[in-house]
PDB file of C-alpha atoms in Angstrom:
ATOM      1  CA  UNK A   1     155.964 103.807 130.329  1.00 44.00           C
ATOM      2  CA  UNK A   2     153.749 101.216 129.108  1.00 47.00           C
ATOM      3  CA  UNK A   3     155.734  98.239 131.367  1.00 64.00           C
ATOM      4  CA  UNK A   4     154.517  97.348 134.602  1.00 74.00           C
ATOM      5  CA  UNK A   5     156.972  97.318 137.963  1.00 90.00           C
ATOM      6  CA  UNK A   6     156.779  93.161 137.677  1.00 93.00           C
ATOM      7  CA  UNK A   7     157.022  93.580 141.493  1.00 97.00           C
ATOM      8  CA  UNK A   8     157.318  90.363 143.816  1.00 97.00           C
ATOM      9  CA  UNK A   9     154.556  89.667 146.020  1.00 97.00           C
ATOM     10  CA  UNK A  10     155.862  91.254 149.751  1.00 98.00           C
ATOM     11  CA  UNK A  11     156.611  88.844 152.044  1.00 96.00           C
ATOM     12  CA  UNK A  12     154.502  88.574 155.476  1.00 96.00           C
ATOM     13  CA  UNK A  13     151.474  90.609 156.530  1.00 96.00           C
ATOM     14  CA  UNK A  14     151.162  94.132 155.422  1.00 97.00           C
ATOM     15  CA  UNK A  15     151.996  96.873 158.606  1.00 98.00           C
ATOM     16  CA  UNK A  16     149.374  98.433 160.648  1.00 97.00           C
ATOM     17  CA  UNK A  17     148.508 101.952 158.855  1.00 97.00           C
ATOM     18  CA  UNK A  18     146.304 105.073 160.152  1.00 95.00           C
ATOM     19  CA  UNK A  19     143.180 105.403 157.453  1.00 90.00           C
ATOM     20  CA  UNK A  20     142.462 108.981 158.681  1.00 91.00           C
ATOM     21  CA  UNK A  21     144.840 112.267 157.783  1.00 92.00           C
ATOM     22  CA  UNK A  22     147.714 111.585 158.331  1.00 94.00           C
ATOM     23  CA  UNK A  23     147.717 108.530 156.692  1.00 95.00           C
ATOM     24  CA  UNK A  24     150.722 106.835 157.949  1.00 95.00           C
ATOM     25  CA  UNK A  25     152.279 103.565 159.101  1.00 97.00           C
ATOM     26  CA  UNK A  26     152.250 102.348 162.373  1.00 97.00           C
ATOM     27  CA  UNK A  27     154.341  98.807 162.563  1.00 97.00           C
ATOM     28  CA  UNK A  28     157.436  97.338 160.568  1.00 96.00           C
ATOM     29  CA  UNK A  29     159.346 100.223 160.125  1.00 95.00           C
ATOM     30  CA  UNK A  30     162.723 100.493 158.280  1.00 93.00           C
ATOM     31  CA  UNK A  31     166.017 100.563 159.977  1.00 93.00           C
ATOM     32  CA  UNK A  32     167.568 104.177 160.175  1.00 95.00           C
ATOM     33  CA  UNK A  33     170.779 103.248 158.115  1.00 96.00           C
ATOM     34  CA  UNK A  34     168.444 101.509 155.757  1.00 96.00           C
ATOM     35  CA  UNK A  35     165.885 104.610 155.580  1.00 96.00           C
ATOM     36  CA  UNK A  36     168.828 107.306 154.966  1.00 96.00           C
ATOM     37  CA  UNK A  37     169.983 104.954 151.981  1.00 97.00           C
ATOM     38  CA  UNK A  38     166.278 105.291 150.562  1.00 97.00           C
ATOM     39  CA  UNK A  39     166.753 109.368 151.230  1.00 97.00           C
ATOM     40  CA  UNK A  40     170.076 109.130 149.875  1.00 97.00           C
ATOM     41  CA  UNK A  41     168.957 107.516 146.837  1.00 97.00           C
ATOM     42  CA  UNK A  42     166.026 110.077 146.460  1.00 97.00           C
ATOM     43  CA  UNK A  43     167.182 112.953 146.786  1.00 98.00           C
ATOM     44  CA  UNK A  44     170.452 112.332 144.383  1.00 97.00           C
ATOM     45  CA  UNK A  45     168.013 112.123 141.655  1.00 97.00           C
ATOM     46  CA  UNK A  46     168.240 114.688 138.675  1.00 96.00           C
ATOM     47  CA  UNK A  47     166.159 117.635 138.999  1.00 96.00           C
ATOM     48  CA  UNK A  48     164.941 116.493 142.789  1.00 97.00           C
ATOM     49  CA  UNK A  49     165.000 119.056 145.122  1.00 97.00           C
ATOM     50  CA  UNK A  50     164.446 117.837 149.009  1.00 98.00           C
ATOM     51  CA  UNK A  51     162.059 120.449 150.629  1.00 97.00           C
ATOM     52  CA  UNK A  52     159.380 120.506 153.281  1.00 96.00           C
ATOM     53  CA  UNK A  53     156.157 118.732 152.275  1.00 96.00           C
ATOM     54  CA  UNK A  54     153.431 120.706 151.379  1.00 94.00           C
ATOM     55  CA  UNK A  55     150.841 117.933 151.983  1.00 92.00           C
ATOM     56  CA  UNK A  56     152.216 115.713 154.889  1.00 94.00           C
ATOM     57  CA  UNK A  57     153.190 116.014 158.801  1.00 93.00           C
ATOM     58  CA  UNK A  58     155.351 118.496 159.686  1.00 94.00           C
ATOM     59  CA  UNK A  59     159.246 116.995 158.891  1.00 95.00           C
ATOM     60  CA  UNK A  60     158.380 114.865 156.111  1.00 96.00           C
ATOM     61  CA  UNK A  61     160.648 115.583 153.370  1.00 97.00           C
ATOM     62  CA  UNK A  62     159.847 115.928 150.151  1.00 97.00           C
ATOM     63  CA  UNK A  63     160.544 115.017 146.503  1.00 97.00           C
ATOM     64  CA  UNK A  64     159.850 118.367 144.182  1.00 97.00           C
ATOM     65  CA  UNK A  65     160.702 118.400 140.957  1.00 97.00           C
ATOM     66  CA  UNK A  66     163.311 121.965 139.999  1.00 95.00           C
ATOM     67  CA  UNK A  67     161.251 124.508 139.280  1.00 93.00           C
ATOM     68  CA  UNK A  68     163.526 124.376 135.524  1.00 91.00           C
ATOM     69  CA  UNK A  69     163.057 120.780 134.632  1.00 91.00           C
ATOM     70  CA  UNK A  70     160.067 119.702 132.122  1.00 91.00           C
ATOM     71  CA  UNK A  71     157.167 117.337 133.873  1.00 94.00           C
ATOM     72  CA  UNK A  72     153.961 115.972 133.857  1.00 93.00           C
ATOM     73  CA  UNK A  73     151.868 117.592 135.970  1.00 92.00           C
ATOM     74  CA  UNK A  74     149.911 115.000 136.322  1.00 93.00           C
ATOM     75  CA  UNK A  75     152.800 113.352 138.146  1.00 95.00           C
ATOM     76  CA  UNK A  76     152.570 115.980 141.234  1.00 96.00           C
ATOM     77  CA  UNK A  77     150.152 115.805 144.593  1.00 94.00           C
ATOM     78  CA  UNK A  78     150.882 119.473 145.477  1.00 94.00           C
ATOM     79  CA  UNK A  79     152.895 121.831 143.622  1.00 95.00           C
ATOM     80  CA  UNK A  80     156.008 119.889 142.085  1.00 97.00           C
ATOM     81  CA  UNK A  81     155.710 116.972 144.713  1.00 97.00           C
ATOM     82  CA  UNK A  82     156.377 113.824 143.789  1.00 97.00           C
ATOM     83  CA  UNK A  83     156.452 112.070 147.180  1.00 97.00           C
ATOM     84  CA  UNK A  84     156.666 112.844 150.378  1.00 97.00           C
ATOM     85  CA  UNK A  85     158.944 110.461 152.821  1.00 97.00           C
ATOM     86  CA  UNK A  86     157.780 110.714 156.135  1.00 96.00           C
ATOM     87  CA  UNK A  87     159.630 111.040 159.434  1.00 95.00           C
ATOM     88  CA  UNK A  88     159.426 109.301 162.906  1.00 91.00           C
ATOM     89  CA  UNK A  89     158.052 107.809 164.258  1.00 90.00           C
ATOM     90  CA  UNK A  90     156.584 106.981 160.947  1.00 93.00           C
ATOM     91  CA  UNK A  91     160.168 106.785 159.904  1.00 91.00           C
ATOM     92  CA  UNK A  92     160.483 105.573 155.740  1.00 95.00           C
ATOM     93  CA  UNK A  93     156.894 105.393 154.756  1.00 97.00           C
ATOM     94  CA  UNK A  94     156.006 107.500 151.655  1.00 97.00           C
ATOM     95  CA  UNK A  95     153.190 108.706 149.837  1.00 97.00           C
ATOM     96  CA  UNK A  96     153.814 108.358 146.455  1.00 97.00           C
ATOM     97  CA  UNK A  97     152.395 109.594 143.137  1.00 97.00           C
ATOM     98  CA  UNK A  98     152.231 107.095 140.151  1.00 97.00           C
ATOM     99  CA  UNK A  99     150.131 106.211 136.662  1.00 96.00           C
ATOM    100  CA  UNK A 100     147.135 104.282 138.047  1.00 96.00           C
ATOM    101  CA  UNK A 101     148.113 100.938 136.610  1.00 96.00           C
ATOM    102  CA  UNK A 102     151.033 100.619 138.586  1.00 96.00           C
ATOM    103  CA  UNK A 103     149.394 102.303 142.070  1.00 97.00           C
ATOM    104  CA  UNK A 104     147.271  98.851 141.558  1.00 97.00           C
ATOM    105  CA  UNK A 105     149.891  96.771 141.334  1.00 97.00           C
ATOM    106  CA  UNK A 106     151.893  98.389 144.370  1.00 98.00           C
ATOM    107  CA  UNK A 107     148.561  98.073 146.192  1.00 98.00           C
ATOM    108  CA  UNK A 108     148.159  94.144 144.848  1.00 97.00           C
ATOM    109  CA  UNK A 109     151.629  92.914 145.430  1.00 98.00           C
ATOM    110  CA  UNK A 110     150.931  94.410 148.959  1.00 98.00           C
ATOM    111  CA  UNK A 111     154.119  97.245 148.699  1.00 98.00           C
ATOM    112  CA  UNK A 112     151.644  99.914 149.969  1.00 98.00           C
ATOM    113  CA  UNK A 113     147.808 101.131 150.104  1.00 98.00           C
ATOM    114  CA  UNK A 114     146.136 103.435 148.692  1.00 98.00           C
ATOM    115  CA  UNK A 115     145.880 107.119 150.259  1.00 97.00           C
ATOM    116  CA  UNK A 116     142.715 107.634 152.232  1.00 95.00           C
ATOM    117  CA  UNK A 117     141.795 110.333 149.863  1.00 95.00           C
ATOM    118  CA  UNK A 118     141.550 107.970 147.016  1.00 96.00           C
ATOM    119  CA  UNK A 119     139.434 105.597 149.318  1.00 95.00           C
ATOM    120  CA  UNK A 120     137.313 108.468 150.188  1.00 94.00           C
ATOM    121  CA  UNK A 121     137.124 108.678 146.438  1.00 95.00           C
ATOM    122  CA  UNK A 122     138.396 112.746 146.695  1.00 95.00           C
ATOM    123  CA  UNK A 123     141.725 111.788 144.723  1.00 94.00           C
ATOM    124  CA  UNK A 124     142.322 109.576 141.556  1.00 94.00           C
ATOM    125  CA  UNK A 125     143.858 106.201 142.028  1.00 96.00           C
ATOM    126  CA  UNK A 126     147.591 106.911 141.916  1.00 97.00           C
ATOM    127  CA  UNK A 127     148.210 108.149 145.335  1.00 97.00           C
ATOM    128  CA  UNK A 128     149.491 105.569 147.205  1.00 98.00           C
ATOM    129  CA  UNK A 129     151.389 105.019 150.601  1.00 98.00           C
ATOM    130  CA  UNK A 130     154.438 102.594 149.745  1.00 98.00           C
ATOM    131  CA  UNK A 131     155.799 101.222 153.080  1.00 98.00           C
ATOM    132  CA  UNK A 132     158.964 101.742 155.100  1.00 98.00           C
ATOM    133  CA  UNK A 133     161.630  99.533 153.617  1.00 97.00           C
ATOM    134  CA  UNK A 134     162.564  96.869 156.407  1.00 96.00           C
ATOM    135  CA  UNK A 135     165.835  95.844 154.663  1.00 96.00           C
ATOM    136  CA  UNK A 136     168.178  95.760 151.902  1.00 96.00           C
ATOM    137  CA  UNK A 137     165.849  93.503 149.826  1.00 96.00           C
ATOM    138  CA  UNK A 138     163.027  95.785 150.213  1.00 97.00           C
ATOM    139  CA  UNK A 139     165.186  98.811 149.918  1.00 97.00           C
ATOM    140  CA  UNK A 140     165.363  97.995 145.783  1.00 97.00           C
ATOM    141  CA  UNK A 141     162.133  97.185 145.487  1.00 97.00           C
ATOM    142  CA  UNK A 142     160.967 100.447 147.098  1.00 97.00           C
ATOM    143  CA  UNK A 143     163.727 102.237 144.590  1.00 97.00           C
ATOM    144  CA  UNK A 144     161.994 100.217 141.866  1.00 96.00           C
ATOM    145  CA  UNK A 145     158.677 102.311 142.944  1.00 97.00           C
ATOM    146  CA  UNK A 146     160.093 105.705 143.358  1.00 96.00           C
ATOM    147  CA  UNK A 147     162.273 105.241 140.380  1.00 95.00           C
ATOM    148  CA  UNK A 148     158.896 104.959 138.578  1.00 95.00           C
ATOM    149  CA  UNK A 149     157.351 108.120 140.067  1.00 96.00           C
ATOM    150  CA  UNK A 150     160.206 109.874 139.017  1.00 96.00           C
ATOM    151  CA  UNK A 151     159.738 108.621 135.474  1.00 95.00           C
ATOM    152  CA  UNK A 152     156.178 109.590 135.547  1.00 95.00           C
ATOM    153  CA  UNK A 153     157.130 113.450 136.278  1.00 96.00           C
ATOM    154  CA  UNK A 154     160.076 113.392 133.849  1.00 94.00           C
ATOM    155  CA  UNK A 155     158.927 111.280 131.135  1.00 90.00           C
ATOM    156  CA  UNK A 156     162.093 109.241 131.105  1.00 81.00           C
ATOM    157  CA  UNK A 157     163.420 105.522 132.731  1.00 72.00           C
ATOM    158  CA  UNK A 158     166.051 105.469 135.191  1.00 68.00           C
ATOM    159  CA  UNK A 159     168.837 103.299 134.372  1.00 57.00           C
ATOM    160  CA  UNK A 160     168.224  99.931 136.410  1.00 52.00           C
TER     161      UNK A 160
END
């Protein structure tokens, strides 16, 4: 995993976020249709099981790795979590866990934030809250970010 995302800068101003717990977004939320293809896309992945989060509001839905499948632990917040993908109102944003270098760059190309708990310096940088995807553009960019958590937990690349 030694190649970066290359993401594109985001275009327009970043969404209003909470900085307490929850951390979530508060503007520029996805379309439903375009959220349930990000959910869709998730949750199809191998080994992915969707369950309740153990770390986020109740509803929020999350990515855990099968009990059976071989991971990097380092690659989960709680338990086998992955990510978390929350629900409305905060419908499609995500806390995500990925290999500092690229947290940065989803922070710098202005995809997400870091969590609060990094900020308040209680969690490694890594956790980060991607935002809701506000169309199809954004929808494969986010994929491009989740795809990489994924790869982080399995130790493998998704096919682009």
């Amino acid at each position: 995993m030694t190649q970066t995302l290359n993401l594109p800068q985001r275009v327009g101003p970043r969404p209003k976020t909470t900085h307490g717990l929850p951390h979530s977004q508060v503007t520029q939320h996805g379309l439903n249709h375009i959220v349930d293809q990000m959910r869709d896309w998730a949750f199809a992945l191998p080994d992915v099981e969707n369950q309740h989060s153990l770390a986020s509001v109740p509803g929020a839905r999350a990515m855990v790795m099968h009990e059976g499948a071989e991971c990097n632990h380092d690659a989960f917040m709680i338990g086998r979590e992955i990510a978390h993908i929350h629900p409305h109102p905060d419908n499609g944003s995500m806390h995500v866990q990925l290999p500092k270098d690229d947290a940065l760059e989803v922070v710098e190309k202005g995809w997400g934030e870091h969590h609060t708990l990094v900020d308040l310096g209680r969690r490694p940088v890594g956790l980060v809250m991607v935002y809701s995807p506000r169309d199809e553009a954004d929808l494969a960019i986010i994929k491009s970010i989740l795809g990489r958590s994924y790869d982080y937990a399995t130790g493998t690349r998704l096919a682009a």
